[in-house]
Amino acid sequence: MKQSKIQNPKSNIPIIGVFDSGLGGLTVVRSIRERLPGAEILYLADTAHTPYGDKTHEEIRRYSLEIARFFVEEHRADALVVACNTATSAAIAALRERYPDLPIVGTEPGVKPALQATRSGKIGVMATAATLAGEKYQGLVDRLCGEREVELYEQACPGLAERIEAGRLDAEDTRAMLRRWLEPMREAGVDTIVLGCTHYPIAAAAIRETMGEEVRLIETGGAIARRLRDLVGEAPGPRAPMRIFATGPIDEAAVERIVGERVRIDRIEL
Ligand code: DGL
């Protein structure tokens, strides 16, 4: 289907609704702000339901459809970014069915750039259990890795997104958890890791502690921002406002650290 470049008729500033279960999608917002500074970003952190990684696909679909309704019907969003691998896997088909004319960009683990980046042919994939078990990820791997001599080291990371939400990245149990997952990868010669959850770029420094500074960490915010620009058109500066909605508690200092600017945060119930 050909997507039209929709612009907000009021002001010519495109309104982009972006969501995730919590802080993670802000790593995608960072890239969108760089490439489309003139777009108005509305970000919803669904912290009442975080983490998505241990929910059923059915539950995640329900949350995602409700969030899309909020953006489209209450805020007249021109486009939607599912800044969450888990929600993309569970809900993007349902979102596209419900809003066939809305440009919708999803998030998928960066297996393709990892294949281009690896030298050892050994690639780690860190993601939620729900993403790794989803048909979308399996299809991606079958499509891209079928004829390549690569080994994938897939690691579900239960508890990591919650610890990031709770500001417990530096806690000893979080570090021990990361070492337990990553040491086998390092010993196997993994040189590239796909960060298949938008929360994990926030843990990049901690991951490098075990894997070494040279490990390539693949995140997909840049690719998502480019795709969004193709769909809604250029949005050069001046920098448009950004607003954050949270359905539950959110670490405001972490928000500011990740996006690098002060942002108004409103608590809402959906
Ligand atoms: N940030 C999300 C992702 O990209 C999910 C984290 C979670 O809520 O489990 O998969």
CSV table of C-alpha atoms and ligand atoms in Angstrom, one decimal:
chain,number,residue,atom,x,y,z
A,1,MET,CA,0.0,0.0,0.0
A,2,LYS,CA,1.3,3.4,-0.8
A,3,GLN,CA,1.5,5.5,2.3
A,4,SER,CA,0.9,9.2,2.0
A,5,LYS,CA,3.1,11.8,3.8
A,6,ILE,CA,0.6,13.0,6.3
A,7,GLN,CA,1.2,16.3,8.0
A,8,ASN,CA,-0.7,17.8,10.8
A,9,PRO,CA,-3.0,20.3,9.1
A,10,LYS,CA,-2.9,22.7,12.0
A,11,SER,CA,0.8,23.5,11.8
A,12,ASN,CA,2.6,21.3,9.3
A,13,ILE,CA,4.4,19.7,12.2
A,14,PRO,CA,4.0,16.0,12.1
A,15,ILE,CA,2.8,14.4,15.3
A,16,ILE,CA,4.5,11.1,16.1
A,17,GLY,CA,3.2,8.8,18.7
A,18,VAL,CA,5.9,6.5,20.1
A,19,PHE,CA,5.5,3.9,22.8
A,20,ASP,CA,7.2,1.2,24.8
A,21,SER,CA,6.6,-0.6,28.1
A,22,GLY,CA,8.8,2.0,29.9
A,23,LEU,CA,12.1,3.8,29.4
A,24,GLY,CA,13.4,1.6,26.6
A,25,GLY,CA,11.7,3.3,23.6
A,26,LEU,CA,13.4,6.6,24.6
A,27,THR,CA,16.6,5.1,23.1
A,28,VAL,CA,14.6,5.2,19.8
A,29,VAL,CA,13.3,8.7,20.5
A,30,ARG,CA,16.9,9.9,20.8
A,31,SER,CA,17.5,8.9,17.1
A,32,ILE,CA,14.1,10.3,16.0
A,33,ARG,CA,15.0,13.7,17.7
A,34,GLU,CA,18.3,13.8,15.8
A,35,ARG,CA,16.9,13.0,12.4
A,36,LEU,CA,13.4,14.7,12.6
A,37,PRO,CA,14.0,17.5,15.1
A,38,GLY,CA,10.9,19.3,13.8
A,39,ALA,CA,8.5,16.5,14.5
A,40,GLU,CA,6.3,16.7,17.6
A,41,ILE,CA,7.0,13.6,19.7
A,42,LEU,CA,4.4,12.1,22.1
A,43,TYR,CA,5.9,9.3,24.0
A,44,LEU,CA,3.9,6.8,26.1
A,45,ALA,CA,5.7,4.7,28.7
A,46,ASP,CA,3.3,1.9,29.6
A,47,THR,CA,4.8,1.5,33.0
A,48,ALA,CA,1.6,0.2,34.5
A,49,HIS,CA,2.2,-3.0,32.5
A,50,THR,CA,5.9,-3.2,32.4
A,51,PRO,CA,7.6,-5.5,31.6
A,52,TYR,CA,6.0,-6.6,28.4
A,53,GLY,CA,8.5,-9.4,28.1
A,54,ASP,CA,6.7,-11.8,30.4
A,55,LYS,CA,3.2,-11.0,29.2
A,56,THR,CA,1.2,-13.0,26.7
A,57,HIS,CA,1.0,-11.8,23.1
A,58,GLU,CA,-2.8,-11.4,23.6
A,59,GLU,CA,-2.2,-9.0,26.6
A,60,ILE,CA,0.4,-7.0,24.7
A,61,ARG,CA,-1.9,-6.7,21.7
A,62,ARG,CA,-4.6,-5.3,24.0
A,63,TYR,CA,-2.3,-2.7,25.6
A,64,SER,CA,-0.9,-1.7,22.1
A,65,LEU,CA,-4.3,-1.2,20.6
A,66,GLU,CA,-5.4,1.0,23.5
A,67,ILE,CA,-2.2,3.1,23.2
A,68,ALA,CA,-2.7,3.5,19.5
A,69,ARG,CA,-6.3,4.6,20.1
A,70,PHE,CA,-5.0,7.2,22.6
A,71,PHE,CA,-2.5,8.7,20.1
A,72,VAL,CA,-4.8,8.6,17.1
A,73,GLU,CA,-8.2,9.6,18.6
A,74,GLU,CA,-7.1,11.9,21.5
A,75,HIS,CA,-3.9,13.4,19.9
A,76,ARG,CA,-4.4,13.1,16.2
A,77,ALA,CA,-1.1,11.4,15.7
A,78,ASP,CA,0.1,11.3,12.0
A,79,ALA,CA,2.3,8.2,12.6
A,80,LEU,CA,3.0,5.6,15.2
A,81,VAL,CA,6.3,4.1,16.2
A,82,VAL,CA,6.2,0.9,18.2
A,83,ALA,CA,9.6,1.4,19.9
A,84,CYS,CA,9.5,-2.0,21.4
A,85,ASN,CA,10.6,-5.3,19.9
A,86,THR,CA,8.2,-7.3,22.1
A,87,ALA,CA,5.1,-5.2,21.2
A,88,THR,CA,6.1,-5.3,17.5
A,89,SER,CA,6.3,-9.0,17.5
A,90,ALA,CA,3.0,-9.4,19.3
A,91,ALA,CA,0.9,-6.5,18.0
A,92,ILE,CA,2.1,-4.8,14.8
A,93,ALA,CA,-0.2,-6.9,12.5
A,94,ALA,CA,-3.2,-6.0,14.7
A,95,LEU,CA,-2.3,-2.3,14.8
A,96,ARG,CA,-2.0,-2.2,11.0
A,97,GLU,CA,-5.3,-4.0,10.6
A,98,ARG,CA,-7.0,-1.5,12.9
A,99,TYR,CA,-5.3,1.6,11.4
A,100,PRO,CA,-4.7,0.7,7.7
A,101,ASP,CA,-4.0,4.3,6.7
A,102,LEU,CA,-1.7,5.2,9.5
A,103,PRO,CA,2.1,5.0,8.9
A,104,ILE,CA,3.3,2.5,11.5
A,105,VAL,CA,7.0,1.7,12.1
A,106,GLY,CA,8.0,-1.3,14.2
A,107,THR,CA,11.2,-2.4,15.9
A,108,GLU,CA,12.9,-5.6,15.0
A,109,PRO,CA,16.2,-7.0,16.3
A,110,GLY,CA,19.1,-5.8,14.0
A,111,VAL,CA,20.1,-9.2,12.7
A,112,LYS,CA,20.9,-7.8,9.3
A,113,PRO,CA,23.4,-5.1,10.4
A,114,ALA,CA,24.9,-7.6,12.8
A,115,LEU,CA,25.6,-10.0,9.8
A,116,GLN,CA,27.3,-7.1,8.1
A,117,ALA,CA,29.3,-6.1,11.2
A,118,THR,CA,30.6,-9.5,12.5
A,119,ARG,CA,34.1,-10.7,11.6
A,120,SER,CA,34.0,-13.9,13.7
A,121,GLY,CA,30.7,-15.0,12.4
A,122,LYS,CA,29.5,-15.4,16.0
A,123,ILE,CA,26.6,-13.1,16.9
A,124,GLY,CA,24.9,-12.7,20.3
A,125,VAL,CA,21.2,-11.8,20.4
A,126,MET,CA,19.8,-10.3,23.6
A,127,ALA,CA,16.1,-9.9,23.7
A,128,THR,CA,13.0,-10.7,25.8
A,129,ALA,CA,11.8,-14.3,25.9
A,130,ALA,CA,8.6,-13.1,24.1
A,131,THR,CA,10.6,-11.6,21.2
A,132,LEU,CA,12.8,-14.6,20.8
A,133,ALA,CA,9.8,-17.0,20.8
A,134,GLY,CA,7.8,-14.8,18.3
A,135,GLU,CA,7.2,-15.8,14.7
A,136,LYS,CA,8.6,-12.5,13.5
A,137,TYR,CA,12.1,-13.1,14.9
A,138,GLN,CA,12.1,-16.7,13.8
A,139,GLY,CA,11.2,-15.6,10.3
A,140,LEU,CA,13.9,-12.9,10.3
A,141,VAL,CA,16.5,-15.4,11.3
A,142,ASP,CA,15.4,-18.0,8.7
A,143,ARG,CA,15.4,-15.4,6.0
A,144,LEU,CA,18.7,-13.8,6.8
A,145,CYS,CA,20.8,-16.6,8.3
A,146,GLY,CA,19.7,-19.5,6.1
A,147,GLU,CA,22.7,-19.5,3.8
A,148,ARG,CA,25.3,-17.8,6.0
A,149,GLU,CA,28.0,-19.4,8.0
A,150,VAL,CA,27.1,-17.7,11.2
A,151,GLU,CA,26.3,-18.9,14.7
A,152,LEU,CA,23.7,-17.1,16.8
A,153,TYR,CA,23.9,-17.1,20.6
A,154,GLU,CA,20.4,-16.2,21.6
A,155,GLN,CA,19.9,-15.1,25.2
A,156,ALA,CA,16.6,-14.2,26.8
A,157,CYS,CA,17.2,-11.7,29.5
A,158,PRO,CA,14.4,-12.0,32.1
A,159,GLY,CA,14.6,-9.3,34.7
A,160,LEU,CA,16.9,-7.0,32.8
A,161,ALA,CA,14.3,-4.5,31.6
A,162,GLU,CA,12.8,-4.3,35.1
A,163,ARG,CA,16.2,-3.6,36.6
A,164,ILE,CA,16.8,-0.8,34.1
A,165,GLU,CA,13.3,0.6,34.9
A,166,ALA,CA,14.1,0.5,38.7
A,167,GLY,CA,17.5,2.2,38.2
A,168,ARG,CA,19.3,-1.0,39.4
A,169,LEU,CA,21.8,-1.3,36.5
A,170,ASP,CA,24.8,-0.8,38.8
A,171,ALA,CA,23.5,-3.2,41.5
A,172,GLU,CA,25.8,-6.3,42.0
A,173,ASP,CA,23.0,-8.8,41.2
A,174,THR,CA,22.3,-7.1,37.9
A,175,ARG,CA,26.1,-7.2,37.0
A,176,ALA,CA,26.2,-10.8,38.0
A,177,MET,CA,23.2,-11.6,35.8
A,178,LEU,CA,24.9,-9.9,32.8
A,179,ARG,CA,28.1,-11.8,33.5
A,180,ARG,CA,26.3,-15.1,33.6
A,181,TRP,CA,24.7,-14.4,30.2
A,182,LEU,CA,27.6,-12.8,28.5
A,183,GLU,CA,30.7,-14.7,29.6
A,184,PRO,CA,29.7,-17.8,27.5
A,185,MET,CA,29.4,-15.5,24.5
A,186,ARG,CA,32.7,-13.9,25.1
A,187,GLU,CA,34.4,-17.3,25.5
A,188,ALA,CA,32.7,-18.5,22.2
A,189,GLY,CA,34.2,-15.5,20.3
A,190,VAL,CA,31.1,-13.5,19.8
A,191,ASP,CA,32.2,-10.1,18.5
A,192,THR,CA,28.7,-8.5,17.8
A,193,ILE,CA,25.6,-8.4,19.9
A,194,VAL,CA,22.2,-7.5,18.7
A,195,LEU,CA,20.4,-5.4,21.4
A,196,GLY,CA,17.0,-6.9,20.6
A,197,CYS,CA,15.1,-4.9,23.2
A,198,THR,CA,15.0,-1.1,23.2
A,199,HIS,CA,15.9,-1.1,26.9
A,200,TYR,CA,19.3,-2.7,26.4
A,201,PRO,CA,21.2,0.2,24.8
A,202,ILE,CA,20.8,1.8,28.3
A,203,ALA,CA,22.9,-1.1,29.6
A,204,ALA,CA,25.6,-0.7,26.9
A,205,ALA,CA,28.4,0.2,29.3
A,206,ALA,CA,27.6,-2.7,31.6
A,207,ILE,CA,27.6,-5.1,28.6
A,208,ARG,CA,31.0,-3.8,27.5
A,209,GLU,CA,32.4,-4.5,30.9
A,210,THR,CA,32.1,-8.2,30.2
A,211,MET,CA,32.4,-8.3,26.5
A,212,GLY,CA,35.2,-5.7,26.1
A,213,GLU,CA,35.2,-2.3,24.5
A,214,GLU,CA,35.6,-3.7,21.0
A,215,VAL,CA,32.3,-5.6,20.9
A,216,ARG,CA,29.9,-4.2,18.4
A,217,LEU,CA,26.5,-3.4,19.9
A,218,ILE,CA,23.7,-3.2,17.3
A,219,GLU,CA,20.7,-1.0,18.1
A,220,THR,CA,18.0,0.0,15.6
A,221,GLY,CA,17.0,3.5,16.5
A,222,GLY,CA,18.7,5.0,13.5
A,223,ALA,CA,17.0,2.7,11.0
A,224,ILE,CA,13.6,3.4,12.6
A,225,ALA,CA,14.1,7.1,12.4
A,226,ARG,CA,15.1,6.8,8.7
A,227,ARG,CA,12.0,4.7,7.9
A,228,LEU,CA,9.9,7.2,9.7
A,229,ARG,CA,11.3,10.1,7.7
A,230,ASP,CA,10.5,8.2,4.5
A,231,LEU,CA,6.9,7.8,5.6
A,232,VAL,CA,6.2,11.3,7.1
A,233,GLY,CA,8.7,13.4,5.2
A,234,GLU,CA,11.4,15.7,6.4
A,235,ALA,CA,10.9,17.6,9.6
A,236,PRO,CA,13.8,19.9,9.9
A,237,GLY,CA,14.1,22.2,13.0
A,238,PRO,CA,13.4,24.3,14.9
A,239,ARG,CA,13.1,21.6,17.5
A,240,ALA,CA,9.4,20.8,18.1
A,241,PRO,CA,8.1,20.1,21.6
A,242,MET,CA,8.0,16.6,23.1
A,243,ARG,CA,5.7,15.2,25.8
A,244,ILE,CA,5.8,12.1,27.8
A,245,PHE,CA,2.8,10.2,29.2
A,246,ALA,CA,3.3,7.4,31.7
A,247,THR,CA,0.6,4.9,32.9
A,248,GLY,CA,2.5,4.2,36.1
A,249,PRO,CA,5.6,5.4,38.0
A,250,ILE,CA,8.6,6.5,35.9
A,251,ASP,CA,12.1,7.5,36.8
A,252,GLU,CA,12.2,11.2,35.7
A,253,ALA,CA,15.9,11.6,36.1
A,254,ALA,CA,16.5,8.6,33.9
A,255,VAL,CA,14.2,10.1,31.3
A,256,GLU,CA,16.2,13.2,31.2
A,257,ARG,CA,19.5,11.3,31.1
A,258,ILE,CA,18.4,9.2,28.1
A,259,VAL,CA,16.8,11.9,25.9
A,260,GLY,CA,19.2,14.7,27.0
A,261,GLU,CA,16.5,17.3,27.6
A,262,ARG,CA,13.9,18.2,30.1
A,263,VAL,CA,10.5,16.9,29.2
A,264,ARG,CA,7.0,17.4,30.6
A,265,ILE,CA,5.7,14.1,32.0
A,266,ASP,CA,2.0,13.5,32.6
A,267,ARG,CA,0.6,10.5,34.4
A,268,ILE,CA,-2.4,9.0,32.7
A,269,GLU,CA,-4.8,6.1,32.9
A,270,LEU,CA,-5.7,4.2,29.8
B,1,DGL,N1,11.7,-2.5,25.4
B,1,DGL,C1,11.0,-3.7,25.1
B,1,DGL,C2,11.5,-4.4,23.9
B,1,DGL,O1,12.1,-3.7,23.0
B,1,DGL,C3,10.4,-4.6,26.1
B,1,DGL,C4,11.0,-4.6,27.5
B,1,DGL,C5,9.9,-5.3,28.4
B,1,DGL,O2,9.0,-4.6,28.8
B,1,DGL,O3,10.0,-6.5,28.7
B,1,DGL,O4,11.3,-5.5,23.7
